Amino acid sequence: MTTPTLDATALRTLCANALRVLSFDAVQAANSGHPGMPMGMADIAEALWRHHLKHDPADPQWIDRDRFVVSNGHGSMLLYALLHLSGYALPMSELKRFRQLHSLTPGHPEHGLTPGVETTTGPLGQGITNAVGMALAEKLLAAEFNRPGHNMVDHRTYVFLGDGCLMEGISHEACSLAGTWRLNKLVAFYDDNGISIDGDVKGWFGDDTPARFEAYGWTVLRNVDGHDRIALDAAIAAAKSSDHPVLICCKTQIGHGSPNRAGTAKAHGEALGAEEIKLTREALGWSWPPFEIPDVVREAWSARERGTAMRRDWQLRFGAFAEAFPDLAHELLRRHAAAGQPTDKAERAFAQAIADTESKKATVASRKASQELLNAVAPSMPELLGGSADLTGSNLTDWKGHKPLLGAGTGNHVHYGVREFGMAAIMNGVSLHGGFRPYGGTFLTFSDYSRNALRMSALMKLPVVHVFTHDSIGLGEDGPTHQPVEHVSSLRLIPGLDVWRPADATETAVAWRESLRRTDGPSALALSRQGLPHAGDGSERADAIAKGGYVLRKPAHEQVVLIATGSEVGVALAAATLLAEEGIAARVVSVPCLDLYERQSDAYRAEVIPRHLPRLAVEAGSTGLWWRHVGENGDVVGLDRFGESAPAGDLFRLFGITAEMVAVRATRLVAAATKPELVSH
């Protein structure tokens, strides 16, 4: 049908209703999803996307685009409708396949799948935290690259979030930092509709949210009518002039437009139903059938012409910038390149650092070896953005010549405070923004706090590096609350996360090199507090370490294989010496990264850990994952209980993780392999 000529107000209403209708039609078609948030935030979305957002659908990766994050990711259909109508490569056929197998419109937005989706959201609170990371990256890059008359980095990060995001503790961590850092390019729209899955939130969410954010140091715009486009335009304009992050508190109605579901929990997470959709269409004055958008709305929504003009203007200005500052221009582009791998200069620094560790043969804690590697390499990698969750002096994540980021200033080492979860999700946002390779440190036992952000990092294949120190009972007297037992194995269960537990300084240096070479996923370094002896020599050792597992000692006429990681590699080497004195030849295999080792070919793994020999694994932690490598006739020396408070040496002896005990258990395996009837377990 044809649409009569519309005035500006009527057209804006029609454009917002297009978002509502596409959202509830897609949810109805899938019989699954969340129509309430898209219907409630449609007017806010229309105001932002059609009148303020800087983006180009033809180039979703344009460096200076505004970033847009839907932290309340269950409302994904709002984002898909926005992307489709604006002109991104998301056809109507994909909206019709909402939540279906292999569609570009999954239940929650997924970065790397759908063009224009900046981050994967769904676990509430992490989207706003990612956005804090994006805004931080923008601020630091602007300070580094912009010059008078040449603002090449000048964009904003906009976020939609709801009550659920604000209830999650991570939002407190991240938004407190955003205020402290004075991230004035960050604008968050609070969907204040008073409803969550269980109903009216008054019974469980009584916070004075505006006062809370004012206490953080945000500019707060209170009681903005989320369905009044004039009020929304004014709020967005005011937000752009603030020198603090901004929270726009939008009073909205969940399921707005639905005669019987609006303002109720039933609008949140279930399809409206055919009859209610019919009534809602009538209430909105929408006469078109499902998934049909009138031409006047399509023309009004398309951002291709305007977006291309903005991007080309930036490119012209970048040309002038490149002429005036060629080195800066080249570096800005390099830092945003998809590859993001170390430069030749950085690779030379890595090579020299690895050679130095091999020649020194020093006994050193792997956390200290990590810092020494950073001292050697960080000056060659300006893209490194380090940090620690209030444990810099213990994690040793800083380096000589670093600049701490304190308060509203700038720097390249971030003091996150005691905010492990916030740190991990902010690093994800920094990585998503581009321009930096973020890493951050805490104790390994506190990886529990940040675990879901680690999972999201792996899900999005972000090359973030997580530095976890104090990796075992070897930390000693702090006791079981701080002694990791299950943590290394638990992290290994996250698909796509490479977990490194290096045995000495050389393995630590290679772990860093491989983590920073990696572009398809995150890495975790589990580092020791106690000193670790130099484990082995050889000019080819670095290449072997890079395969995740390799042979350290290979005597003639081998009878048993000892497999170990981290501090227990030294234990295995000492046990092999004791066994040799008893006439038993033991191969020693170091597996600094079990995940990487398991990705090697079957032939390589069979060469490193021969299946015809009895096998014994040694690791000061949970034993479960090692049984598939030692077999049912093998053995594992480990720890399947919590530790105790005592000096490290006493603990290793208490739990039998010593060279002497490893030698005893290896001897039993050899005996069982030769005369199994003489050995009882």
XYZ file of C-alpha atoms in Angstrom:
681
model
C 0.000 0.000 0.000
C 1.117 3.598 -0.464
C 1.981 5.960 2.356
C 0.723 9.546 2.329
C 3.139 12.432 2.702
C 4.168 12.681 6.342
C 5.380 15.561 8.468
C 8.618 15.126 10.413
C 6.889 14.075 13.633
C 4.704 11.479 11.953
C 7.686 10.114 10.036
C 9.716 9.707 13.205
C 6.822 7.870 14.807
C 6.569 5.576 11.820
C 10.322 4.921 11.868
C 10.251 4.016 15.562
C 7.236 1.781 15.040
C 9.084 -0.032 12.264
C 11.589 -1.135 14.908
C 8.790 -2.320 17.165
C 6.994 -4.246 14.460
C 10.093 -5.927 13.065
C 11.041 -6.963 16.584
C 7.758 -8.510 17.639
C 7.207 -10.095 14.208
C 10.614 -11.801 14.367
C 10.020 -13.007 17.917
C 6.614 -14.311 16.895
C 8.057 -16.138 13.878
C 10.672 -17.792 16.079
C 8.219 -18.253 18.954
C 11.206 -17.268 21.057
C 12.832 -14.029 22.138
C 12.307 -10.754 23.962
C 9.994 -8.184 22.347
C 9.556 -5.931 25.386
C 12.889 -4.092 25.386
C 12.914 -3.340 21.626
C 9.373 -1.995 21.831
C 10.227 0.094 24.874
C 13.503 1.527 23.567
C 12.477 2.031 19.936
C 12.012 5.806 20.320
C 15.431 6.148 21.949
C 16.974 4.095 19.163
C 15.321 6.223 16.481
C 16.566 9.432 18.106
C 20.135 8.177 18.398
C 20.591 6.258 15.167
C 18.802 8.562 12.757
C 19.983 11.884 14.175
C 23.234 11.491 16.123
C 25.134 8.255 15.500
C 28.274 8.519 13.360
C 28.600 5.312 11.349
C 28.768 3.970 7.813
C 26.862 0.755 7.016
C 29.147 0.245 4.022
C 32.211 0.048 6.291
C 31.366 -1.398 9.723
C 35.080 -1.334 10.676
C 35.704 2.365 9.977
C 38.177 3.451 12.659
C 36.425 6.659 13.730
C 32.846 5.354 13.851
C 30.797 5.724 16.989
C 30.474 2.474 18.893
C 27.020 1.231 19.877
C 26.525 -1.493 22.482
C 23.293 -3.219 23.521
C 24.249 -4.283 27.024
C 20.742 -5.667 27.623
C 21.506 -8.108 24.818
C 18.286 -10.094 25.161
C 16.761 -7.198 23.188
C 18.849 -8.225 20.177
C 16.022 -7.769 17.681
C 16.185 -4.022 18.234
C 19.816 -4.055 17.095
C 19.085 -6.315 14.124
C 16.211 -4.060 13.029
C 18.479 -1.016 13.316
C 21.224 -2.656 11.281
C 18.832 -3.860 8.605
C 17.009 -0.567 8.198
C 20.209 1.508 8.282
C 21.681 -0.411 5.371
C 24.100 -2.945 6.824
C 24.587 -6.278 5.082
C 21.767 -7.880 7.039
C 18.891 -8.725 4.672
C 15.276 -9.159 5.682
C 15.618 -12.894 5.096
C 17.924 -13.041 8.119
C 15.436 -11.191 10.310
C 12.867 -13.776 9.303
C 15.309 -16.467 10.500
C 15.734 -14.909 13.944
C 17.171 -17.435 16.419
C 17.415 -20.171 13.775
C 20.383 -22.406 13.012
C 23.263 -20.592 11.250
C 21.328 -17.356 10.879
C 22.995 -13.949 11.223
C 20.400 -13.089 13.885
C 21.151 -15.279 16.906
C 19.296 -14.946 20.182
C 21.899 -12.552 21.572
C 24.198 -10.334 19.470
C 27.452 -12.040 18.483
C 30.552 -10.111 17.501
C 32.169 -11.392 14.324
C 28.949 -12.939 13.047
C 26.588 -10.069 12.265
C 27.904 -6.970 10.449
C 27.689 -3.960 12.744
C 27.576 -5.860 16.037
C 30.364 -4.384 18.163
C 30.392 -6.952 20.960
C 28.727 -10.146 22.101
C 26.239 -9.372 24.848
C 23.789 -11.346 26.928
C 25.467 -11.874 30.296
C 24.120 -8.693 31.840
C 26.519 -5.976 32.903
C 29.309 -7.001 30.571
C 28.100 -4.875 27.658
C 28.343 -1.639 29.623
C 31.740 -2.799 30.867
C 32.919 -3.528 27.322
C 31.741 -0.027 26.458
C 33.886 1.424 29.242
C 36.844 -0.356 27.647
C 35.946 1.056 24.233
C 35.686 4.578 25.629
C 38.998 4.147 27.438
C 40.680 3.026 24.208
C 39.250 6.038 22.361
C 40.523 8.427 25.011
C 44.034 6.968 25.088
C 44.334 6.801 21.301
C 43.099 10.378 20.952
C 45.723 11.559 23.419
C 48.427 9.659 21.559
C 47.564 10.440 17.946
C 45.507 13.624 17.693
C 47.314 16.825 16.855
C 46.084 20.433 16.645
C 43.769 20.627 13.646
C 43.903 16.866 13.159
C 41.396 14.983 15.349
C 41.642 11.557 13.773
C 40.310 9.774 16.852
C 37.107 11.535 17.875
C 34.092 9.320 18.409
C 31.673 8.288 21.122
C 30.543 5.044 22.677
C 26.783 4.720 23.211
C 25.209 2.021 25.370
C 21.701 0.749 25.973
C 21.300 -0.934 29.367
C 18.546 -1.957 31.732
C 17.862 -2.750 35.359
C 19.519 -6.150 35.053
C 22.814 -4.637 33.926
C 22.716 -2.247 36.862
C 21.958 -5.004 39.356
C 24.974 -7.043 38.266
C 27.993 -6.184 40.399
C 30.278 -5.753 37.410
C 28.443 -2.549 36.472
C 29.547 -1.020 39.776
C 33.160 -1.947 39.052
C 33.183 -0.569 35.522
C 31.070 2.543 35.997
C 33.089 3.599 39.014
C 36.229 3.434 36.864
C 34.535 5.302 34.003
C 33.836 8.192 36.354
C 37.333 8.127 37.816
C 38.839 8.093 34.318
C 36.425 10.846 33.219
C 35.419 9.072 29.998
C 33.369 11.926 28.589
C 32.803 10.193 25.249
C 30.718 7.487 26.976
C 26.927 7.901 26.933
C 24.628 5.296 28.490
C 20.847 5.147 28.065
C 19.163 3.547 31.082
C 15.938 1.775 30.102
C 14.144 2.586 33.340
C 10.966 0.562 32.842
C 10.779 -0.946 36.346
C 10.273 -4.503 35.078
C 12.479 -7.597 35.088
C 11.675 -11.260 34.505
C 10.157 -11.725 37.957
C 7.987 -8.603 37.679
C 8.094 -5.136 39.244
C 11.676 -4.547 40.405
C 10.686 -2.488 43.460
C 10.814 -5.609 45.594
C 14.474 -6.305 44.835
C 16.010 -3.198 43.280
C 15.623 -0.139 45.457
C 18.821 1.688 44.476
C 18.799 5.399 43.795
C 20.479 4.815 40.446
C 20.921 8.477 39.465
C 22.548 9.280 42.816
C 24.767 6.237 42.485
C 26.110 7.399 39.135
C 26.510 10.956 40.348
C 28.637 9.544 43.159
C 30.781 7.816 40.533
C 31.414 11.173 38.885
C 28.990 10.829 35.970
C 26.729 13.499 34.578
C 23.188 12.230 35.117
C 20.176 13.403 33.128
C 17.165 12.409 35.207
C 13.575 11.569 34.280
C 13.902 11.851 30.515
C 10.738 10.624 28.791
C 11.991 7.732 26.691
C 9.041 8.129 24.307
C 9.435 11.886 23.770
C 11.764 12.413 20.837
C 12.207 16.142 21.517
C 13.307 15.369 25.080
C 15.602 12.637 23.817
C 17.222 14.935 21.226
C 17.868 17.510 23.932
C 19.333 14.893 26.278
C 21.695 13.544 23.623
C 22.817 17.078 22.726
C 23.471 17.783 26.405
C 25.397 14.532 26.748
C 27.717 15.527 23.923
C 28.728 18.681 25.773
C 29.558 16.980 29.078
C 33.132 16.558 30.303
C 32.121 13.427 32.237
C 30.517 10.127 31.229
C 26.758 10.539 30.936
C 23.836 8.439 32.131
C 20.520 9.352 30.497
C 17.767 7.940 32.696
C 14.929 7.199 30.281
C 11.492 6.519 31.702
C 10.047 3.908 29.349
C 7.294 1.347 29.152
C 8.343 -2.206 28.381
C 6.393 -3.550 25.408
C 5.259 -0.015 24.504
C 2.402 -0.170 22.007
C 0.979 -3.503 23.099
C -2.525 -2.958 24.528
C -2.411 -5.861 26.988
C 1.295 -6.600 27.505
C 2.844 -3.134 27.820
C 4.249 -2.469 31.280
C 4.134 -6.129 32.331
C 6.706 -8.862 32.819
C 4.951 -10.935 30.141
C 6.281 -8.488 27.539
C 9.847 -9.258 28.530
C 10.674 -12.707 27.270
C 7.898 -14.292 25.252
C 6.163 -13.761 21.944
C 3.121 -11.485 22.047
C 0.918 -14.015 20.299
C -1.065 -13.624 17.087
C -4.077 -11.908 18.648
C -2.006 -9.414 20.662
C 0.113 -8.637 17.590
C -3.059 -7.854 15.655
C -4.188 -5.495 18.416
C -0.732 -3.922 18.646
C -0.643 -3.249 14.900
C -3.970 -1.504 15.208
C -2.835 0.503 18.213
C 0.324 1.621 16.383
C -1.544 2.354 13.160
C 0.685 -0.084 11.296
C -1.154 -1.545 8.300
C 1.607 -3.498 6.617
C 1.967 -7.280 6.921
C 4.835 -8.970 8.762
C 8.347 -8.057 7.551
C 7.101 -5.484 5.048
C 8.538 -1.971 5.393
C 7.083 0.913 3.350
C 9.448 2.768 1.044
C 9.119 6.052 2.923
C 10.418 4.348 6.060
C 13.242 2.619 4.225
C 14.339 5.895 2.710
C 14.158 7.666 6.053
C 16.167 4.979 7.800
C 18.933 4.440 5.252
C 22.247 5.744 6.597
C 24.360 4.732 3.628
C 24.587 8.107 1.892
C 25.144 10.073 5.082
C 27.524 7.463 6.506
C 29.646 7.303 3.373
C 29.879 11.089 3.331
C 31.088 11.163 6.950
C 33.634 8.433 6.341
C 34.959 10.077 3.166
C 35.280 13.389 4.978
C 37.358 11.601 7.615
C 39.468 9.964 4.921
C 40.177 13.350 3.340
C 41.193 14.724 6.718
C 43.287 11.640 7.338
C 45.109 12.308 4.078
C 46.098 15.729 5.371
C 47.077 14.176 8.691
C 49.242 11.592 6.928
C 50.972 14.310 4.958
C 51.721 16.311 8.092
C 52.482 13.368 10.385
C 53.315 10.325 8.225
C 54.743 8.212 11.056
C 51.727 8.779 13.281
C 49.314 7.998 10.441
C 51.114 4.758 9.619
C 51.173 3.729 13.271
C 47.474 4.478 13.784
C 46.552 2.269 10.831
C 48.959 -0.474 11.937
C 47.518 -0.480 15.418
C 44.015 -1.030 14.023
C 45.021 -3.638 11.470
C 43.186 -6.942 11.822
C 46.445 -8.894 12.008
C 47.698 -7.010 15.056
C 50.838 -9.109 15.350
C 54.201 -7.950 16.736
C 56.331 -5.892 14.364
C 59.719 -7.061 13.115
C 61.289 -4.862 15.784
C 59.219 -6.566 18.478
C 60.064 -10.012 17.103
C 63.762 -9.157 17.325
C 63.236 -8.074 20.911
C 61.533 -11.385 21.653
C 64.348 -13.336 20.016
C 66.965 -11.490 22.039
C 65.035 -11.922 25.278
C 64.672 -15.667 24.689
C 68.360 -15.992 23.854
C 69.237 -14.100 27.043
C 67.159 -16.393 29.241
C 68.775 -19.438 27.673
C 72.257 -18.098 28.280
C 71.636 -16.950 31.871
C 70.174 -20.283 32.999
C 68.874 -18.493 36.077
C 66.533 -19.729 38.755
C 63.721 -17.198 38.728
C 60.010 -17.063 39.510
C 58.023 -17.111 36.287
C 56.167 -13.963 37.410
C 59.559 -12.211 37.574
C 60.597 -13.736 34.250
C 57.369 -12.314 32.827
C 58.286 -8.824 33.992
C 61.813 -9.170 32.586
C 60.302 -10.128 29.239
C 58.052 -7.061 29.364
C 61.079 -4.892 30.165
C 62.737 -6.213 27.028
C 59.780 -6.127 24.649
C 57.328 -3.431 25.796
C 59.387 -0.519 24.377
C 58.983 -2.150 20.954
C 55.217 -2.647 21.353
C 53.471 0.678 21.996
C 50.154 -1.110 21.494
C 50.570 -2.907 24.837
C 48.117 -1.701 27.475
C 48.977 -3.451 30.712
C 47.325 -3.456 34.076
C 46.606 -5.184 37.347
C 43.732 -5.479 39.794
C 45.567 -3.796 42.687
C 48.385 -6.360 42.634
C 50.990 -4.712 40.416
C 53.803 -5.373 42.882
C 52.823 -9.050 43.072
C 51.749 -9.717 39.481
C 54.752 -7.708 38.166
C 52.773 -6.538 35.151
C 54.536 -3.180 34.887
C 57.848 -2.551 33.148
C 60.689 -0.053 33.191
C 59.531 3.194 31.642
C 55.806 2.449 31.841
C 53.365 5.277 32.510
C 50.645 4.513 35.075
C 47.097 5.511 34.219
C 45.852 7.340 37.296
C 42.549 9.176 37.621
C 41.564 11.232 34.587
C 45.052 11.108 33.074
C 46.511 8.812 30.432
C 49.056 6.031 30.518
C 49.896 2.530 29.348
C 49.546 0.603 32.629
C 46.078 0.606 34.169
C 45.451 0.469 37.900
C 42.069 -1.275 37.913
C 41.774 -1.459 41.690
C 40.234 -4.555 43.267
C 37.987 -5.221 40.286
C 38.986 -8.514 38.627
C 35.719 -9.031 36.730
C 35.575 -5.419 35.615
C 39.196 -5.537 34.500
C 38.684 -8.617 32.344
C 35.554 -7.247 30.629
C 37.097 -3.791 30.153
C 40.054 -5.459 28.444
C 37.578 -7.161 26.124
C 36.162 -3.739 25.249
C 39.626 -2.305 24.645
C 40.428 -5.198 22.322
C 37.113 -4.841 20.482
C 37.736 -1.135 19.944
C 41.128 -1.733 18.360
C 44.457 -0.008 18.687
C 45.734 -1.862 21.758
C 46.768 -5.333 22.912
C 45.455 -5.367 26.499
C 46.636 -7.572 29.315
C 45.892 -7.538 33.028
C 46.974 -9.382 36.129
C 45.623 -10.851 39.343
C 46.174 -13.966 41.454
C 45.174 -17.197 39.729
C 42.673 -18.061 42.450
C 40.802 -14.829 41.663
C 40.247 -15.906 38.075
C 36.983 -17.206 39.534
C 35.830 -13.602 39.840
C 36.587 -12.821 36.197
C 35.715 -16.175 34.665
C 32.649 -15.152 32.675
C 34.557 -12.303 31.050
C 37.302 -14.795 30.149
C 34.622 -16.976 28.602
C 33.294 -14.020 26.607
C 36.824 -13.201 25.481
C 37.171 -16.740 24.152
C 33.702 -16.701 22.599
C 34.585 -13.509 20.708
C 38.105 -14.762 19.848
C 39.735 -11.661 21.319
C 43.538 -11.652 21.654
C 43.531 -10.564 25.303
C 46.244 -11.793 27.674
C 45.323 -12.666 31.268
C 48.288 -12.791 33.643
C 47.594 -15.009 36.667
C 50.324 -15.294 39.271
C 50.698 -17.339 42.472
C 49.711 -20.382 40.483
C 49.708 -23.214 43.041
C 50.255 -24.291 46.634
C 53.742 -22.925 45.964
C 52.543 -19.525 47.204
C 52.610 -21.039 50.667
C 51.458 -19.380 53.846
C 48.436 -17.470 52.495
C 46.632 -20.782 52.667
C 43.787 -22.486 50.802
C 41.810 -19.296 50.118
C 44.653 -18.133 47.877
C 46.104 -21.454 46.701
C 44.717 -22.485 43.287
C 43.885 -26.156 42.937
C 41.216 -26.549 40.261
C 41.842 -23.260 38.477
C 44.307 -24.247 35.752
C 42.198 -27.251 34.763
C 39.040 -25.172 34.949
C 40.474 -22.538 32.618
C 41.605 -25.240 30.195
C 37.947 -26.242 29.834
C 37.080 -22.898 28.225
C 37.113 -23.493 24.444
C 39.586 -21.255 22.656
C 41.487 -20.071 25.744
C 45.174 -21.030 25.616
C 46.399 -21.642 29.164
C 50.177 -21.425 29.625
C 51.958 -22.701 32.729
C 55.647 -22.180 31.955
C 58.452 -24.087 33.682
C 61.204 -21.476 33.534
C 62.159 -18.074 32.140
C 62.530 -19.336 28.592
C 59.120 -20.974 28.538
C 57.684 -17.767 30.036
C 59.202 -15.645 27.283
C 57.886 -17.979 24.585
C 54.445 -18.025 26.245
C 54.351 -14.226 25.989
C 55.565 -14.277 22.395
C 52.962 -16.800 21.297
C 50.193 -15.028 23.229
C 50.992 -11.723 21.514
C 51.338 -13.370 18.126
C 47.896 -14.873 18.544
C 45.011 -13.039 16.873
C 42.197 -15.607 17.150
C 41.668 -15.886 20.874
C 42.804 -15.093 24.408
C 45.646 -16.539 26.442
C 46.159 -17.023 30.165
C 49.589 -17.188 31.781
C 49.729 -19.090 35.097
C 52.935 -17.888 36.744
C 54.752 -18.902 39.888
C 55.609 -16.967 42.999
C 58.561 -19.245 43.823
C 61.800 -19.480 41.862
C 61.948 -22.055 39.054
C 65.252 -23.551 37.852
C 66.320 -23.369 34.217
C 64.758 -26.450 32.656
C 66.742 -27.190 29.509
C 68.959 -26.023 26.705
C 69.056 -26.126 22.938
C 68.883 -23.707 20.033
C 65.590 -25.241 18.864
C 63.940 -25.151 22.266
C 61.873 -22.005 21.635
C 60.266 -23.559 18.561
C 59.506 -26.710 20.539
C 57.959 -24.735 23.386
C 55.745 -22.964 20.854
C 54.096 -26.312 20.088
C 52.741 -26.486 23.623
C 54.575 -29.687 24.593
C 58.032 -31.055 23.870
C 60.691 -33.471 25.051
C 63.123 -32.053 27.590
C 65.104 -35.208 28.408
C 65.364 -38.279 26.196
C 67.678 -41.006 27.475
C 68.457 -44.225 25.646
C 66.286 -47.289 26.297
C 63.418 -45.331 27.842
C 61.115 -47.121 30.257
C 58.728 -44.422 31.450
C 57.524 -40.940 30.489
C 57.235 -38.141 33.057
C 54.918 -35.336 31.933
C 54.845 -32.055 33.845
C 54.013 -28.347 33.709
C 55.238 -25.240 35.495
C 57.106 -25.717 38.757
C 56.623 -29.471 38.554
C 58.890 -29.744 35.498
C 61.814 -29.244 37.865
C 60.358 -31.958 40.094
C 60.091 -34.325 37.126
C 63.678 -33.627 36.033
C 64.937 -34.311 39.557
C 62.856 -37.497 39.693
C 64.367 -38.629 36.382
C 67.822 -38.232 37.913
C 66.804 -40.350 40.908
C 65.338 -42.985 38.592
C 68.526 -43.072 36.537
C 70.442 -43.906 39.724
C 68.136 -46.912 40.082
C 68.718 -47.969 36.484
C 65.370 -46.671 35.145
C 65.501 -44.424 32.063
C 62.807 -41.743 32.160
C 61.824 -39.369 29.391
C 60.759 -35.937 30.650
C 58.135 -33.965 28.720
C 57.228 -30.365 29.471
C 53.725 -29.263 28.487
C 53.614 -25.492 29.054
C 50.350 -25.177 27.098
C 48.178 -28.272 27.050
C 45.603 -26.572 24.801
C 48.188 -25.817 22.117
C 49.800 -29.225 22.454
C 46.459 -30.916 21.870
C 46.073 -28.975 18.605
C 49.257 -30.539 17.218
C 49.113 -33.469 14.816
C 48.590 -36.997 16.048
C 52.039 -37.872 14.760
C 53.715 -35.096 16.720
C 51.898 -35.961 19.947
C 52.775 -39.640 19.542
C 56.400 -38.647 19.066
C 56.444 -36.488 22.202
C 54.480 -38.835 24.494
C 54.874 -42.400 23.180
C 51.838 -44.512 23.913
C 53.792 -47.757 24.303
C 55.525 -46.491 27.466
C 53.947 -46.093 30.899
C 53.172 -42.449 31.585
C 53.085 -40.355 34.748
C 51.817 -36.763 34.812
C 52.835 -34.295 37.520
C 51.011 -31.040 38.234
C 50.244 -29.308 41.539
C 46.530 -29.117 40.847
C 43.487 -31.120 39.811
C 44.364 -34.408 38.158
C 41.254 -34.995 36.019
C 42.401 -33.700 32.616
C 45.669 -35.621 32.710
C 44.180 -39.115 32.664
C 43.470 -38.933 28.926
C 47.197 -38.425 28.367
C 48.478 -41.125 30.725
C 45.845 -43.771 30.005
C 44.121 -46.131 32.412
C 47.419 -47.828 33.237
C 49.218 -44.547 33.879
C 49.322 -42.383 36.972
C 48.918 -38.731 37.953
C 50.640 -36.942 40.820
C 48.522 -33.939 41.712
C 46.175 -32.359 44.183
C 42.435 -33.056 44.341
C 41.803 -31.303 47.637
C 42.318 -27.807 49.032
C 45.698 -26.774 50.358
C 46.786 -25.559 53.773
C 48.611 -22.617 55.277
C 52.289 -23.505 55.530
C 55.617 -22.849 53.826
C 55.608 -24.064 50.235
C 58.201 -26.778 50.771
C 56.172 -28.311 53.579
C 53.080 -28.360 51.380
C 54.762 -30.060 48.442
C 56.064 -32.723 50.816
C 52.670 -33.091 52.502
C 50.925 -33.738 49.189
C 53.649 -35.953 47.740
C 54.627 -33.608 44.924
C 58.335 -34.234 45.298
C 61.052 -35.816 43.198
C 61.290 -38.719 45.617
C 57.583 -39.541 45.504
C 57.400 -39.089 41.730
C 60.314 -41.512 41.405
C 58.551 -44.037 43.654
C 55.331 -43.882 41.639
C 57.207 -44.043 38.340
C 59.041 -47.138 39.572
C 55.690 -48.768 40.304
C 54.522 -48.014 36.752
C 57.637 -49.561 35.252
C 57.220 -52.627 37.440
C 53.563 -52.929 36.495
C 54.465 -52.706 32.814
C 56.990 -55.539 33.086
C 55.406 -57.742 35.762
C 51.866 -56.473 36.367
C 50.989 -59.489 38.526
C 53.535 -58.364 41.150
C 52.122 -54.884 41.571
C 49.004 -53.983 43.560
C 47.492 -50.520 43.685
